[in-house]
Short mmCIF file of C-alpha atoms in Angstrom, two decimals:
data_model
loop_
_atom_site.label_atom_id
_atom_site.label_comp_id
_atom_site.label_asym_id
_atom_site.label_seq_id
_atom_site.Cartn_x
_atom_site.Cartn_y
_atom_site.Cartn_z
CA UNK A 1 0.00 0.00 0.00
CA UNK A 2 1.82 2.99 -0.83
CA UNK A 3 1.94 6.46 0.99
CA UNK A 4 -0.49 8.96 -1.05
CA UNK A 5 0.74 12.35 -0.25
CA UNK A 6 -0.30 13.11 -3.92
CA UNK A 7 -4.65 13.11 -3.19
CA UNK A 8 -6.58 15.11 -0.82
CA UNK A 9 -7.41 14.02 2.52
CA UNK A 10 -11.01 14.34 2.74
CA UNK A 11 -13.26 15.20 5.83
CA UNK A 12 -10.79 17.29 8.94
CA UNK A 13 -7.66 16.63 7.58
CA UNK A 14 -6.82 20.07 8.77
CA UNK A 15 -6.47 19.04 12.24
CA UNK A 16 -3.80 16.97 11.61
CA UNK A 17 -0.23 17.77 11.02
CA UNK A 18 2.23 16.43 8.01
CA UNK A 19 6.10 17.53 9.56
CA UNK A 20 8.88 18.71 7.72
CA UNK A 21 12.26 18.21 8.23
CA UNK A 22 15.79 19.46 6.88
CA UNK A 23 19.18 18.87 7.02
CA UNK A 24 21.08 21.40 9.04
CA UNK A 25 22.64 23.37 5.50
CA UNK A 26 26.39 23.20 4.38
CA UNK A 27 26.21 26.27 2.29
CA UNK A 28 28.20 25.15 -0.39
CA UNK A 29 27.82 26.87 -3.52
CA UNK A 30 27.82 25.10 -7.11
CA UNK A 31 25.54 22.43 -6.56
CA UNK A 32 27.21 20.58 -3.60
CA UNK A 33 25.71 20.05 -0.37
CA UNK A 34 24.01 17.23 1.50
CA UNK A 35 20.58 15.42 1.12
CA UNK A 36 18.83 12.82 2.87
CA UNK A 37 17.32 10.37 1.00
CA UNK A 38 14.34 8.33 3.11
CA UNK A 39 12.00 5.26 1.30
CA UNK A 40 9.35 4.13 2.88
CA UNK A 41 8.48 0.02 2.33
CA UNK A 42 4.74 0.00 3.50
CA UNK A 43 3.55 -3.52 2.25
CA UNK A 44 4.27 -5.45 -0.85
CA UNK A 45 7.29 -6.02 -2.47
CA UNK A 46 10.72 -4.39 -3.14
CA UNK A 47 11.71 -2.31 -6.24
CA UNK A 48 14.56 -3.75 -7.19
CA UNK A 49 15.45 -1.14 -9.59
CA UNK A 50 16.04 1.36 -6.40
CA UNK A 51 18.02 -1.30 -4.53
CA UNK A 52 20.33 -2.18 -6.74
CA UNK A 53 21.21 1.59 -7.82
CA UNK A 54 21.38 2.31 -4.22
CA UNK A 55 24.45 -0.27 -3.85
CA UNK A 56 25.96 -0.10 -7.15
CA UNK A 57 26.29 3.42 -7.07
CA UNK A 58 27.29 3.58 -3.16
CA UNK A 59 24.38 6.02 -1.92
CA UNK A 60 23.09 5.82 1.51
CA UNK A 61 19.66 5.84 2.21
CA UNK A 62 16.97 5.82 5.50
CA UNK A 63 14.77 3.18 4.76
CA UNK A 64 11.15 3.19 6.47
CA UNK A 65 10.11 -0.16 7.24
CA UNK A 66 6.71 -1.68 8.21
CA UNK A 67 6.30 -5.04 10.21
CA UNK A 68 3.82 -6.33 7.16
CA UNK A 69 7.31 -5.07 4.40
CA UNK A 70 9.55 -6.97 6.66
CA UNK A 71 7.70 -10.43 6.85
CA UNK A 72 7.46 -10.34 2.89
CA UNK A 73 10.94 -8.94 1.58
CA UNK A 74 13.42 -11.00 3.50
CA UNK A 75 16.07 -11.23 0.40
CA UNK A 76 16.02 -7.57 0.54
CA UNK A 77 16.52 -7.18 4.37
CA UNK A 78 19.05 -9.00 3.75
CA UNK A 79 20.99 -7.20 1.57
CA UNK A 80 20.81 -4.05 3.15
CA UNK A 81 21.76 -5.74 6.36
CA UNK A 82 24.43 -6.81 4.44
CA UNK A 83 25.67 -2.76 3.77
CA UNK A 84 25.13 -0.93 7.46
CA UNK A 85 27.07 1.64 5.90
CA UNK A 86 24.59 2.37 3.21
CA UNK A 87 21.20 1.65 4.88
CA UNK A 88 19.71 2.64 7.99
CA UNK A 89 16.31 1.29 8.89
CA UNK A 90 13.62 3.04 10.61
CA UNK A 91 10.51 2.36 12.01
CA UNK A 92 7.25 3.06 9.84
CA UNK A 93 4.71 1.01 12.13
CA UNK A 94 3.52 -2.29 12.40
CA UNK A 95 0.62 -2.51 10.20
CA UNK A 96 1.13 0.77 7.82
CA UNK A 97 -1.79 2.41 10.03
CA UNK A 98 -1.86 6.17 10.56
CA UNK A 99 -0.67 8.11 13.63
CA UNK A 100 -3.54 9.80 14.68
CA UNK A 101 -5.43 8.87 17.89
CA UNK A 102 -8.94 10.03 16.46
CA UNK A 103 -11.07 7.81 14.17
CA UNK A 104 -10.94 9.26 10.68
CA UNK A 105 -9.38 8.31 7.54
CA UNK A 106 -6.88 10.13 5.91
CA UNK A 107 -6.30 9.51 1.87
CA UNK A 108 -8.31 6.51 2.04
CA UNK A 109 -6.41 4.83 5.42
CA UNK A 110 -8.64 4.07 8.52
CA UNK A 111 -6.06 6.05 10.96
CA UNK A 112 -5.46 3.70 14.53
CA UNK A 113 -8.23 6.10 16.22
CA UNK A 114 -6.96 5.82 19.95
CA UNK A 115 -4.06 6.45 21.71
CA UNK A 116 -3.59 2.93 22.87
CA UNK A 117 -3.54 2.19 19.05
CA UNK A 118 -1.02 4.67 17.82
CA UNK A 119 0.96 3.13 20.37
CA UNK A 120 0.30 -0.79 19.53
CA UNK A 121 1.50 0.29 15.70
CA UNK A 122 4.43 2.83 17.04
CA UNK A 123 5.73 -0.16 19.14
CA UNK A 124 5.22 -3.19 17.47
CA UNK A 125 6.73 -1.51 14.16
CA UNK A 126 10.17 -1.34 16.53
CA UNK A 127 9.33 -5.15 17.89
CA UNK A 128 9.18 -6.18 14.30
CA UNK A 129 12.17 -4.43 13.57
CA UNK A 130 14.24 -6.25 16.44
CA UNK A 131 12.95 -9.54 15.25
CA UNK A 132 14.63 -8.80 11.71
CA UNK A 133 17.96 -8.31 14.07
CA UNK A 134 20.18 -4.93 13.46
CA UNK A 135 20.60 -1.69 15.76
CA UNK A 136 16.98 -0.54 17.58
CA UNK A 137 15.37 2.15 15.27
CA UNK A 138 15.91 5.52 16.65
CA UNK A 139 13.29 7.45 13.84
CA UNK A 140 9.19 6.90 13.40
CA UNK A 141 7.44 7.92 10.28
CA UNK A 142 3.68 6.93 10.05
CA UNK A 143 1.36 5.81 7.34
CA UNK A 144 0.42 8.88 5.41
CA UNK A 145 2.99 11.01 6.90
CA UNK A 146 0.58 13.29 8.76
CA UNK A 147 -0.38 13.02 12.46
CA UNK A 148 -2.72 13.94 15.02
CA UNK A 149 -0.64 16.91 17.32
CA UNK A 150 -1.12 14.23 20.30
CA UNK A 151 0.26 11.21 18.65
CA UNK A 152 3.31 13.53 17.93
CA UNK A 153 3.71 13.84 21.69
CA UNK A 154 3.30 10.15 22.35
CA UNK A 155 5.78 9.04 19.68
CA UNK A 156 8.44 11.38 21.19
CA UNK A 157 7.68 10.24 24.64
CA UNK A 158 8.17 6.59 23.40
CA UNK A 159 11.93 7.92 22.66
CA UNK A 160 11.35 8.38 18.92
CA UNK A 161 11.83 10.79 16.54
CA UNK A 162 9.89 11.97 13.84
CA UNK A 163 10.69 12.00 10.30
CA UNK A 164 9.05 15.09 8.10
CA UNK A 165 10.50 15.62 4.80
CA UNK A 166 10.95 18.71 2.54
CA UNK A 167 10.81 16.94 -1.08
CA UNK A 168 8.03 14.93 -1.76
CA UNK A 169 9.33 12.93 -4.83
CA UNK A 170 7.12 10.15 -6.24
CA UNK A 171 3.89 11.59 -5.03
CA UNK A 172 3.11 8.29 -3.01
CA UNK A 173 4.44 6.02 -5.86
CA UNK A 174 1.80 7.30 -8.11
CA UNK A 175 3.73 9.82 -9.92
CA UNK A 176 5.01 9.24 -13.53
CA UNK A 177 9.19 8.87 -14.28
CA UNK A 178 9.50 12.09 -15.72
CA UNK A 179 8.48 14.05 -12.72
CA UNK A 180 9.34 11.72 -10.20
CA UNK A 181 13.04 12.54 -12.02
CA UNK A 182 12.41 16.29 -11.79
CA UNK A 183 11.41 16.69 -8.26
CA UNK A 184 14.34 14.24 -6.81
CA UNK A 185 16.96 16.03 -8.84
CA UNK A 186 16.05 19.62 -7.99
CA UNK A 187 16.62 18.88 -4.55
CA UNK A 188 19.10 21.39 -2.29
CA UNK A 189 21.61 21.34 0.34
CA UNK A 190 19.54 20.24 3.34
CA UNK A 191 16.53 18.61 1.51
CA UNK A 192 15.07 15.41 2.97
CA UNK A 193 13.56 13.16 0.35
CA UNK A 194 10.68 11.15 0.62
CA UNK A 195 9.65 8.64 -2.19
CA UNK A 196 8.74 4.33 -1.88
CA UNK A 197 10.70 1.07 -2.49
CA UNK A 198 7.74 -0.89 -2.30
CA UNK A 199 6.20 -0.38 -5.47
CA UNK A 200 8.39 -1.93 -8.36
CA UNK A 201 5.80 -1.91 -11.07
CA UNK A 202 5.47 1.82 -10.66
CA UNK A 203 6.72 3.88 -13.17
CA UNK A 204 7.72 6.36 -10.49
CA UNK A 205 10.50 3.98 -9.21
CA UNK A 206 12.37 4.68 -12.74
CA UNK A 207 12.27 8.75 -11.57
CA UNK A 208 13.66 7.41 -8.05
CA UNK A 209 16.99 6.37 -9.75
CA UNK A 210 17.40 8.98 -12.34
CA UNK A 211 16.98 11.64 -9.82
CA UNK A 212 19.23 9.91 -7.15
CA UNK A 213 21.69 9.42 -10.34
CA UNK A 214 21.49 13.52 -11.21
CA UNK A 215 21.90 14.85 -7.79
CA UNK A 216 25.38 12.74 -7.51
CA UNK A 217 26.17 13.93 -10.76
CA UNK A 218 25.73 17.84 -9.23
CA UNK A 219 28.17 16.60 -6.40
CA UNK A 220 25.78 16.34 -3.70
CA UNK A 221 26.40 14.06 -0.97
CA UNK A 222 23.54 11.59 0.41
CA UNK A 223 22.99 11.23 3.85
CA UNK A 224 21.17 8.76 6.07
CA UNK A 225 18.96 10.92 9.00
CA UNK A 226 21.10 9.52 11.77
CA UNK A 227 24.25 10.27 10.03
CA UNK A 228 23.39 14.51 10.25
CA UNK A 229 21.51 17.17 12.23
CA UNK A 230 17.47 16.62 11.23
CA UNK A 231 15.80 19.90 12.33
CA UNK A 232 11.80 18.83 12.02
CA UNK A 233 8.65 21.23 13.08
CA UNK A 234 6.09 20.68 14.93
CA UNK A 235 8.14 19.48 17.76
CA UNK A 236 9.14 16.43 15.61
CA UNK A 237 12.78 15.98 16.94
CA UNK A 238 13.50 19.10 19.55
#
């Protein structure tokens, strides 16, 4: 199930918060600079096409992993296990269900509607995680990428934090190559990227690479979140 940041919530989506973050800024002129590039893996399978430009071409990335992605991708785990100095992964809940503690849905996604649910999919998204073996994630991102201001408090009291983003890329997987390619690659020093590795019959997953493969060509350097200074709003990460 990808993450649709590309619709319109419907009903009071404007109670609920979607964070940004960004990279503390170099300042380096002439297209250098650091980016962090996150991919969320909600459920189904692994686009390939990302992984293996990912390693080939020796560019870190924060991947967002769901207890449903993990249970179905275990070749994959297992190769980013296999490069901790490329891939960091994060939590992004146990079932891919929204972080906000009222019942509503938000771009089609029955949100977990109580606060003893965003905690069940906060926590069991970091059990599921420990089961797959590797360091304890340190960063939450929930389904949908928007939150209730409450569940942002909870999630930071359960020691996590938050990952906003500043470059929406693949517009929830649903975005064409072409523009998928545009968005990534206009990136800037500090940007944090947010696009899927879940969805390898997309053609957005093609725009994933060429992007990624443009902003090296600039000179930019990639970044995983816990590798630099994340500065989110919404009190996110302070």
């Amino acid at each position: 199930m990808a993450l649709s940041l590309f619709a319109g919530s419907a009903g009071n989506a404007a109670t609920l918060l979607e964070p940004t973050l960004h990279l503390k800024p170099q300042g380096v002129e002439g297209g250098g600079g650091r980016v962090a590039l996150t991919l969320d893996a909600c459920g189904g399978k692994t686009d390939t096409r990302i992984l293996s430009a990912l390693v080939d071409n020796r560019i870190p990335a924060t991947i967002f992993v769901t207890g449903i992605w993990l249970k179905r991708n275990a070749e994959a785990v297992g190769i980013m296990r296999a490069h901790p100095d490329l891939f960091e992964l994060e939590n992004h809940g146990g079932r891919h269900i929204p972080a906000v503690d009222t019942p509503q849905k938000i771009y089609g996604i029955r949100s977990a509607g109580s606060p003893d649910a965003v905690q069940a999919e906060v926590e069991s998204g970091a059990a599921a995680l420990a089961g797959a073996g590797g360091p304890a994630p340190r960063w939450f991102r929930g389904a949908t990428a928007e939150y209730s201001p409450s569940a942002i408090g909870m999630i930071r009291r359960l020691g996590f934090k938050i990952a906003g983003f500043s470059v929406n890329g693949d517009g929830g997987s649903l975005l064409g190559a072409k523009e998928t390619a545009r968005r990534i690659g206009a990136a800037k020093d500090g940007d944090v990227i947010i696009a899927h590795i879940n969805q390898p019959t997309h053609a957005a997953g093609e725009g994933v690479v060429q992007g990624l493969l443009a902003l090296k060509q600039k000179g930019m350097t990639f970044v995983r979140l816990d590798d630099a200074e994340g500065i989110g709003n919404d009190g996110t990460t302070d």
